[in-house]
Amino acid sequence: MKRNIFVFIAFFLILANLTGCSNFSSSQKVRAPKNKTIPIKGAYKVEYADDYKDDGFVGRSFVFKEDEFWDGVDRFIGINYKIKIVDMSEYLLNGYKIKNIDKGKEVQVVSVISNGNFLYDFIKINEELIMLVYNKKVYRLKKTNDEYDMSSWRRNINIFSFKKNSSNKDAAIFIGLRSKNEGKYSYKTYYIGVSNGEIKEMYLADNIFLPRKNGFWKIDIEDSQIKVNNISKGQEKVVNRKEAAFSLKSTSKFNSYIDFVGNDYIAIEEGDGIIGRLKIVPVDNPMQQTGISITDLLGESFRKRFDEQRDSILKELKGEEVNKDLKYENIGVLRRNGFYSLKGRINYKSGDFFSYLDFDTGFFPPSNMVMYDTLCIPMKDIKDKIPQAIDAYTSPNKDIAVIVLPKSIEFYRIKNQKLSEKIGEIKIAKEDKIIMLEWAVGNYSEVWRDNFIKNNSVEVININKN
C-alpha cells in the first residue's frame, strides 16, 4: 500500500484527540482483560455517522484480534486492550462535548494500544454494536464476523509497529505566527523540540511551514500573491489575487492576510479597502476565486442551522446586507477558549458606512482542517493559574501546554492534569497572532526537525525560562 510517513503523522495526531485528559467521572473503573479474552473480537463495519457528512469512514471495517488490529487502512501488531467503565452520557458530554440521552447507562470504553502507543477508544454498547468517537464525530459500527483472516492482505497492508526504543515523550511543535509592522503583514514559523518535558531546541524561519499528509509546504502572501510551495515535490504555485474577481489591492485602509492554516485549508481575509470578507481556500488549489462553502466543509445538513443563525442576527442588524450571494462562502476560523470553531460574517451598509459582524457558528472544523484540538486542562483552571492567558493548547502526549498571553507564548509542563513549572517562552508583539499550531510525537518529531532545518534558513532561538 502506497502510504508515506506523513500519513502517520496526521494519523496519530488525530488519534491522540480521542483520549484527551478530561477527568470524565470519579466513578470510572479501569481494568485490564484477563488472559487472552479480549473485550471486542471480530470484524465490525462502520454503518453511519451521527449528523455529519460522510468523510470516508462509513463503510470502513475494523478488525479486532488478540495480537493484531486493523483499522481498514493499516494493520498494527503488539496489541493490548484496556477497559474503562464509564457513564456514557458523562463520558460523551465531558470528554467530547457531545450530548447523549442515555444518562446513567454504564458502558465499557475499550482502548486499543500498540506496543504502548494509544490508537483508538471504542464504546462497547453490546457484543454486536460499538461506537467510535473520532475527532468529535460519533460513528456506529456493527459486527459482521466473529473471525477474520487477514493473511491474504499482508502484501497490501502496511504492518505498522512502533519502535520500542522510541520515546513517546519526544514531541515537536510548529507554531505559525502572523505579525504586522507599519500596516504590512509577515509570517514566520517556530520549531520547538521537546524531550521528556524539557524544551531541548528552538528554531525560527520565515513563512508558514505546514506539515501535511503529502509532505511539507511553505505558504506566504506577498504583494497580493498567495505563494504555496510543496517542498517535497519542488512545486510552487503563485496565485495573483489582483486578477481575481474580488480584488486584493493593498491600501492604507485594509490589507489582505492569512488568518488560519491547517492541513488542507487556508483561511484568509481579503478586501478592496472598503469591504472585507472571509474566505477559505484549499492549499492544493488556492487560486479558486470562490471560497469553500459551509456546506462543502460540513455537509448539506448544516445549511438550515447556518441560515437560522444569520436570520436571527439580520433581524437585529441596523443596516442593509451586502454580498448576500456569498453568504455561505463568507466564513472563517475562530479560536476561543482553547478550541477552534467556524465563524460566519455578515457585511452590511449603514448610511454611508460599510461594516461587518462576525458570529460564532458553534460548528467544529472538519478533521482535514483541524486534526488535533483537545485541551487537556479546563481553560478556567489555566486562567486561575495564569490570569493573563487568552488561549491555550495542550500536546497529544498530555505533558506540555502552550499558553498564549498578550505579549508572549509560554510553555509549561503538565503534571496530574495541572500546569506545572514553566519550561520556555517566546516574546511576541501585542498584534501577533498564532495562525497555525501543529504537533508531532515520537519518531516523527525528528522528521519534522530535519525537514524544517533542511528546507529553511533557520535562526537558533535561545530558550528563555524566566
Coordinates of C-alpha atoms in Angstrom, one line a residue:
M1 CA 0.0 0.0 0.0
K2 CA 1.4 3.3 -1.0
R3 CA 1.5 5.5 2.1
N4 CA 4.3 7.7 3.2
I5 CA 5.4 8.6 6.6
F6 CA 3.4 11.9 6.7
V7 CA 0.2 9.9 6.7
F8 CA 1.2 8.5 10.0
I9 CA 2.0 12.0 11.4
A10 CA -1.5 13.1 10.6
F11 CA -3.0 9.8 11.7
F12 CA -1.6 9.8 15.2
L13 CA -2.1 13.5 15.9
I14 CA -5.8 12.9 15.2
L15 CA -6.0 9.7 17.2
A16 CA -4.5 11.5 20.2
N17 CA -7.6 13.6 20.2
L18 CA -9.7 10.6 21.3
T19 CA -8.2 10.2 24.8
G20 CA -7.8 13.8 25.9
C21 CA -7.1 14.3 29.6
S22 CA -10.5 15.1 30.9
N23 CA -11.4 13.7 34.2
F24 CA -14.7 12.2 33.0
S25 CA -16.1 10.8 36.2
S26 CA -14.8 9.9 39.7
S27 CA -16.8 6.7 39.4
Q28 CA -14.8 5.4 36.5
K29 CA -13.1 2.0 37.0
V30 CA -10.2 0.7 34.9
R31 CA -9.3 -2.9 34.5
A32 CA -7.2 -5.0 32.1
P33 CA -8.7 -8.0 30.3
K34 CA -7.8 -11.3 31.9
N35 CA -5.8 -13.9 30.0
K36 CA -6.4 -13.8 26.2
T37 CA -10.1 -12.9 26.4
I38 CA -10.4 -9.6 24.6
P39 CA -13.4 -7.3 25.1
I40 CA -14.1 -6.7 21.4
K41 CA -13.4 -9.5 18.9
G42 CA -14.0 -10.0 15.2
A43 CA -14.8 -7.6 12.4
Y44 CA -17.0 -4.5 12.7
K45 CA -18.2 -2.3 9.9
V46 CA -19.0 1.5 10.2
E47 CA -22.7 1.8 9.4
Y48 CA -23.2 5.5 9.7
A49 CA -22.0 8.7 11.4
D50 CA -24.3 10.9 13.6
D51 CA -25.3 14.2 11.9
Y52 CA -22.1 14.5 9.9
K53 CA -21.2 14.5 6.3
D54 CA -19.6 11.2 5.2
D55 CA -15.8 11.7 5.3
G56 CA -14.7 8.2 4.1
F57 CA -15.2 6.3 7.4
V58 CA -18.6 5.0 6.5
G59 CA -18.2 1.5 5.1
R60 CA -14.8 1.0 6.6
S61 CA -14.1 -2.2 8.5
F62 CA -12.2 -2.6 11.8
V63 CA -10.8 -6.0 12.9
F64 CA -10.0 -6.9 16.5
K65 CA -7.8 -9.9 17.3
E66 CA -5.8 -11.0 20.3
D67 CA -2.4 -9.7 19.0
E68 CA -3.4 -7.7 15.9
F69 CA -5.7 -4.8 15.0
W70 CA -6.7 -3.4 11.6
D71 CA -8.5 -0.1 11.1
G72 CA -9.3 -0.5 7.4
V73 CA -6.1 1.2 6.4
D74 CA -3.2 -0.2 8.5
R75 CA -2.6 -3.3 10.4
F76 CA -1.0 -3.0 13.8
I77 CA 0.8 -5.6 15.9
G78 CA 1.8 -5.8 19.6
I79 CA -1.8 -5.1 20.6
N80 CA -3.2 -4.7 24.1
Y81 CA -6.7 -3.7 25.2
K82 CA -7.7 -1.7 28.3
I83 CA -11.2 -1.4 29.6
K84 CA -12.7 1.6 31.4
I85 CA -16.3 1.5 32.9
V86 CA -18.0 4.9 32.5
D87 CA -21.4 6.6 32.4
M88 CA -21.9 7.0 28.7
S89 CA -23.7 10.4 28.9
E90 CA -21.0 11.9 31.1
Y91 CA -18.2 10.4 29.0
L92 CA -19.5 11.9 25.8
L93 CA -20.5 15.3 27.3
N94 CA -17.5 15.9 29.4
G95 CA -14.9 14.4 27.1
Y96 CA -16.2 15.4 23.7
K97 CA -19.0 18.0 24.3
I98 CA -21.5 15.5 22.7
K99 CA -24.9 15.3 24.3
N100 CA -26.3 11.8 24.8
I101 CA -29.7 10.8 26.1
D102 CA -28.7 7.5 27.8
K103 CA -27.9 9.2 31.1
G104 CA -26.9 6.7 33.8
K105 CA -26.1 3.9 31.4
E106 CA -22.7 2.3 32.2
V107 CA -20.7 1.1 29.2
Q108 CA -17.2 -0.2 28.5
V109 CA -14.7 2.1 26.8
V110 CA -12.1 -0.1 25.2
S111 CA -8.7 1.5 24.4
V112 CA -6.6 -0.2 21.7
I113 CA -2.9 0.1 22.3
S114 CA 0.0 -1.0 20.1
N115 CA 3.3 -1.5 21.8
G116 CA 2.4 1.0 24.5
N117 CA 1.1 3.6 22.0
F118 CA -2.6 4.6 22.0
L119 CA -4.6 4.1 18.8
Y120 CA -8.4 4.3 19.4
D121 CA -11.1 4.4 22.0
F122 CA -14.3 2.4 21.3
I123 CA -17.5 2.4 23.3
K124 CA -18.9 -1.1 23.6
I125 CA -22.7 -1.0 23.6
N126 CA -23.1 -4.7 23.4
E127 CA -21.5 -7.7 21.6
E128 CA -23.0 -6.6 18.2
L129 CA -22.7 -2.8 18.4
I130 CA -19.8 -0.5 19.2
M131 CA -19.2 3.2 18.8
L132 CA -16.2 5.2 17.8
V133 CA -15.7 8.9 18.7
Y134 CA -13.3 10.3 16.2
N135 CA -12.5 14.0 16.1
K136 CA -15.8 15.0 17.6
K137 CA -17.8 12.7 15.3
V138 CA -19.7 9.6 16.5
Y139 CA -19.6 6.5 14.3
R140 CA -21.7 3.4 14.8
L141 CA -20.1 0.0 14.0
K142 CA -22.0 -3.3 13.6
K143 CA -20.4 -6.7 13.9
T144 CA -20.1 -8.6 10.6
N145 CA -17.9 -11.6 11.6
D146 CA -16.6 -13.4 14.7
E147 CA -13.3 -14.2 13.0
Y148 CA -11.5 -12.5 10.2
D149 CA -8.5 -13.9 8.3
M150 CA -6.1 -11.0 7.4
S151 CA -3.3 -13.2 6.0
S152 CA -4.4 -12.7 2.4
W153 CA -4.0 -8.9 2.8
R154 CA -0.4 -8.9 4.1
R155 CA 1.0 -7.7 0.8
N156 CA -1.4 -4.8 0.6
I157 CA -1.5 -3.5 4.2
N158 CA 1.3 -1.7 6.0
I159 CA 2.1 -3.7 9.1
F160 CA 2.9 -0.9 11.5
S161 CA 4.7 -1.4 14.8
F162 CA 6.3 1.3 16.8
K163 CA 10.0 1.1 17.6
K164 CA 10.3 0.0 21.2
N165 CA 13.3 2.3 21.7
S166 CA 11.4 5.4 20.5
S167 CA 10.3 7.8 23.2
N168 CA 6.7 8.8 23.2
K169 CA 7.8 11.7 25.4
D170 CA 9.5 13.3 22.4
A171 CA 7.4 16.0 20.6
A172 CA 7.8 18.7 18.0
I173 CA 5.7 21.8 17.7
F174 CA 5.3 24.1 14.7
I175 CA 3.8 27.5 15.6
G176 CA 2.9 29.7 12.7
L177 CA 2.8 33.4 13.6
R178 CA 1.4 36.4 11.8
S179 CA 2.9 39.8 12.5
K180 CA 2.0 43.3 11.5
N181 CA 4.5 46.1 11.1
E182 CA 3.6 49.5 9.6
G183 CA 0.5 48.1 8.1
K184 CA 2.2 45.2 6.4
Y185 CA 1.8 41.5 7.4
S186 CA 4.6 39.0 7.6
Y187 CA 4.7 35.3 8.6
K188 CA 7.1 33.0 10.4
T189 CA 7.2 29.6 11.9
Y190 CA 8.8 28.4 15.1
Y191 CA 10.0 24.8 15.6
I192 CA 10.1 23.7 19.2
G193 CA 11.7 20.4 20.1
V194 CA 10.6 18.8 23.3
S195 CA 12.0 15.7 25.1
N196 CA 10.9 14.4 28.5
G197 CA 9.2 17.5 29.4
E198 CA 12.0 19.9 28.5
I199 CA 12.5 22.1 25.5
K200 CA 15.8 21.0 24.0
E201 CA 15.9 23.3 21.0
M202 CA 14.1 26.1 19.2
Y203 CA 14.4 27.4 15.6
L204 CA 12.7 30.2 13.6
A205 CA 12.2 30.6 9.9
D206 CA 10.3 32.9 7.6
N207 CA 6.9 32.0 6.1
I208 CA 4.5 29.3 7.2
F209 CA 6.0 25.8 7.2
L210 CA 3.0 23.4 7.1
P211 CA 3.2 19.6 7.6
R212 CA 0.6 17.7 5.6
K213 CA -0.1 14.1 4.6
N214 CA 1.7 14.5 1.3
G215 CA 4.8 16.4 2.6
F216 CA 5.8 19.8 3.9
W217 CA 4.6 23.0 2.3
K218 CA 5.6 26.7 2.5
I219 CA 2.8 29.3 2.5
D220 CA 3.0 33.1 2.2
I221 CA 1.3 36.2 0.9
E222 CA 3.5 38.8 -0.8
D223 CA 2.4 41.7 -2.9
S224 CA -1.2 40.4 -3.1
Q225 CA 0.0 37.0 -4.2
I226 CA -0.6 33.7 -2.3
K227 CA 2.5 31.6 -2.7
V228 CA 2.2 27.9 -2.0
N229 CA 5.2 25.7 -2.3
N230 CA 5.2 21.9 -2.0
I231 CA 8.7 21.3 -0.6
S232 CA 8.6 17.5 -1.1
K233 CA 7.9 17.8 -4.8
G234 CA 9.6 21.1 -5.5
Q235 CA 6.4 22.5 -7.0
E236 CA 5.3 26.1 -6.4
K237 CA 2.0 27.7 -7.2
V238 CA 1.8 31.5 -7.2
V239 CA -1.7 33.0 -7.2
N240 CA -2.1 36.6 -8.2
R241 CA -5.1 37.8 -6.4
K242 CA -5.2 41.1 -8.4
E243 CA -6.6 39.1 -11.2
A244 CA -9.4 37.6 -9.1
A245 CA -13.0 38.9 -9.3
F246 CA -12.7 40.3 -5.8
S247 CA -9.5 42.4 -5.8
L248 CA -6.9 42.2 -3.0
K249 CA -5.4 45.6 -3.6
S250 CA -3.5 46.7 -0.5
T251 CA -4.4 50.1 0.8
S252 CA -3.9 52.1 3.9
K253 CA -7.4 51.2 5.0
F254 CA -7.2 47.4 4.5
N255 CA -4.7 44.6 3.9
S256 CA -5.3 41.0 2.9
Y257 CA -3.9 38.4 5.2
I258 CA -3.8 34.8 6.2
D259 CA -5.9 34.1 9.3
F260 CA -5.5 30.3 9.7
V261 CA -3.6 27.5 8.2
G262 CA -4.4 23.8 8.8
N263 CA -3.9 20.6 6.9
D264 CA -5.9 21.1 3.7
Y265 CA -7.1 24.6 4.0
I266 CA -6.1 28.3 4.3
A267 CA -8.4 30.8 5.8
I268 CA -7.9 34.4 4.6
E269 CA -9.4 37.8 4.9
E270 CA -9.5 39.8 1.8
G271 CA -10.8 43.3 0.8
D272 CA -10.7 46.2 -1.6
G273 CA -10.2 48.9 1.0
I274 CA -14.0 49.2 1.6
I275 CA -15.4 45.8 2.2
G276 CA -13.5 42.9 3.8
R277 CA -14.8 39.4 3.6
L278 CA -13.7 36.0 4.8
K279 CA -12.7 33.1 2.6
I280 CA -11.4 29.5 3.0
V281 CA -9.5 28.0 0.1
P282 CA -7.8 24.6 -0.4
V283 CA -4.0 24.5 -0.1
D284 CA -3.9 22.5 -3.3
N285 CA -5.9 25.0 -5.2
P286 CA -5.6 28.4 -3.7
M287 CA -6.3 30.2 -7.0
Q288 CA -10.0 29.3 -7.0
Q289 CA -11.9 32.6 -6.9
T290 CA -14.9 31.2 -4.9
G291 CA -14.2 30.1 -1.3
I292 CA -15.2 26.8 0.2
S293 CA -18.8 27.0 1.4
I294 CA -20.1 25.9 4.8
T295 CA -22.0 23.0 3.2
D296 CA -18.9 21.9 1.3
L297 CA -17.0 21.7 4.6
L298 CA -19.6 20.1 6.8
G299 CA -22.5 18.8 4.7
E300 CA -25.9 19.9 3.5
S301 CA -27.5 19.2 6.9
F302 CA -25.7 22.3 8.3
R303 CA -27.3 24.7 5.8
K304 CA -30.5 25.2 7.7
R305 CA -28.8 25.8 11.1
F306 CA -26.4 28.3 9.4
D307 CA -29.4 30.2 7.8
E308 CA -31.2 30.3 11.1
Q309 CA -28.2 31.9 12.8
R310 CA -27.8 34.5 10.1
D311 CA -31.5 35.3 10.0
S312 CA -31.6 35.9 13.7
I313 CA -28.7 38.3 13.5
L314 CA -30.2 40.1 10.5
K315 CA -33.4 40.9 12.4
E316 CA -31.4 42.9 14.9
L317 CA -29.0 44.4 12.4
K318 CA -29.3 48.1 11.7
G319 CA -28.2 48.3 8.1
E320 CA -28.5 46.7 4.7
E321 CA -26.7 43.5 4.0
V322 CA -24.2 43.4 1.1
N323 CA -22.5 40.4 -0.6
K324 CA -25.6 38.3 0.0
D325 CA -24.7 35.9 -2.8
L326 CA -21.5 35.0 -0.9
K327 CA -23.1 34.2 2.5
Y328 CA -22.2 30.5 2.5
E329 CA -18.6 31.3 1.5
N330 CA -18.1 34.3 3.8
I331 CA -16.7 32.0 6.6
G332 CA -13.5 31.7 8.5
V333 CA -11.9 30.0 11.6
L334 CA -12.4 31.3 15.1
R335 CA -10.1 30.4 18.1
R336 CA -11.6 30.9 21.5
N337 CA -11.1 29.4 25.0
G338 CA -8.8 26.7 23.7
F339 CA -10.9 25.4 20.8
Y340 CA -11.5 26.0 17.1
S341 CA -14.9 26.7 15.6
L342 CA -16.1 28.1 12.3
K343 CA -17.3 31.7 12.1
G344 CA -19.5 33.5 9.7
R345 CA -19.5 37.1 8.6
I346 CA -22.3 39.5 7.5
N347 CA -21.2 42.5 5.5
Y348 CA -23.6 45.4 5.7
K349 CA -24.0 49.1 4.9
S350 CA -25.4 51.6 7.4
G351 CA -25.9 55.0 5.9
D352 CA -22.7 55.9 4.0
F353 CA -20.5 53.5 6.0
F354 CA -19.6 49.8 5.3
S355 CA -19.1 47.4 8.3
Y356 CA -19.4 43.8 9.2
L357 CA -20.4 41.5 12.0
D358 CA -18.7 38.2 12.7
F359 CA -20.6 35.4 14.6
D360 CA -19.6 32.0 16.1
T361 CA -21.5 29.2 14.3
G362 CA -20.6 26.7 17.0
F363 CA -19.7 24.3 14.3
F364 CA -16.4 22.4 14.7
P365 CA -14.0 22.4 11.7
P366 CA -13.6 19.1 9.9
S367 CA -10.6 16.8 10.6
N368 CA -9.0 17.8 7.2
M369 CA -8.9 21.3 8.5
V370 CA -8.1 20.8 12.2
M371 CA -6.5 17.4 13.1
Y372 CA -6.0 17.7 16.8
D373 CA -8.0 20.1 19.0
T374 CA -8.1 18.7 22.6
L375 CA -7.5 20.9 25.6
C376 CA -6.4 18.6 28.4
I377 CA -6.8 21.2 31.2
P378 CA -10.0 23.3 31.5
M379 CA -9.5 26.9 30.4
K380 CA -10.8 28.1 33.8
D381 CA -8.0 26.2 35.6
I382 CA -5.4 27.7 33.3
K383 CA -6.7 31.2 33.9
D384 CA -6.8 30.6 37.6
K385 CA -3.0 30.0 37.5
I386 CA -2.3 32.5 34.7
P387 CA -4.9 35.2 34.7
Q388 CA -3.5 36.9 31.7
A389 CA -3.9 33.8 29.5
I390 CA -6.0 34.4 26.4
D391 CA -5.7 31.0 24.7
A392 CA -4.1 27.6 25.3
Y393 CA -3.1 24.4 23.5
T394 CA -2.0 21.0 25.0
S395 CA 0.0 18.2 23.5
P396 CA -1.2 14.8 22.3
N397 CA 1.2 13.4 24.9
K398 CA -0.7 15.4 27.6
D399 CA 2.5 16.6 29.1
I400 CA 3.1 20.1 27.5
A401 CA 0.9 23.2 27.5
V402 CA 1.3 26.2 25.2
I403 CA -0.2 29.3 26.8
V404 CA -0.8 32.4 24.8
L405 CA -0.5 35.8 26.6
P406 CA -0.8 39.3 25.2
K407 CA 3.0 39.7 24.7
S408 CA 4.4 36.1 25.0
I409 CA 3.8 32.4 24.3
E410 CA 4.8 30.3 27.3
F411 CA 5.4 26.6 27.6
Y412 CA 4.6 24.6 30.7
R413 CA 4.8 21.0 31.9
I414 CA 1.6 19.2 32.7
K415 CA 1.5 17.0 35.8
N416 CA -1.6 15.4 37.2
Q417 CA -3.7 17.3 34.7
K418 CA -2.5 20.6 36.1
L419 CA 0.0 23.2 34.9
S420 CA 3.4 22.7 36.5
E421 CA 6.7 24.5 36.0
K422 CA 7.4 26.9 33.1
I423 CA 9.9 25.5 30.6
G424 CA 10.2 28.2 28.0
E425 CA 8.9 31.4 26.5
I426 CA 8.7 33.2 23.1
K427 CA 8.3 37.0 23.2
I428 CA 5.7 38.4 20.7
A429 CA 4.2 41.7 19.9
K430 CA 0.7 42.5 21.0
E431 CA -0.7 42.3 17.4
D432 CA 1.0 39.0 16.7
K433 CA -1.4 36.0 16.2
I434 CA -0.9 32.3 16.1
I435 CA -2.4 31.1 12.8
M436 CA -1.1 27.5 12.9
L437 CA -0.1 25.1 15.6
E438 CA 0.8 21.5 14.8
W439 CA 2.1 18.7 16.9
A440 CA 4.3 15.6 16.1
V441 CA 5.1 12.9 18.6
G442 CA 7.6 10.1 18.9
N443 CA 9.9 9.4 16.0
Y444 CA 8.1 11.9 13.8
S445 CA 9.4 14.8 15.8
E446 CA 12.8 14.1 14.3
V447 CA 11.3 14.0 10.8
W448 CA 9.8 17.5 11.3
R449 CA 13.0 18.8 12.8
D450 CA 15.2 17.6 9.9
N451 CA 12.8 18.9 7.2
F452 CA 12.5 22.3 8.9
I453 CA 16.2 22.8 9.1
K454 CA 16.9 21.4 5.6
N455 CA 14.3 23.5 3.8
N456 CA 14.7 26.8 5.6
S457 CA 17.3 29.4 6.6
V458 CA 16.8 29.0 10.3
E459 CA 17.7 31.1 13.3
V460 CA 18.5 29.4 16.6
I461 CA 16.4 30.8 19.4
N462 CA 17.6 30.9 23.0
I463 CA 15.4 29.1 25.4
N464 CA 14.1 31.6 27.9
K465 CA 12.6 30.0 31.0
N466 CA 12.2 33.2 33.0

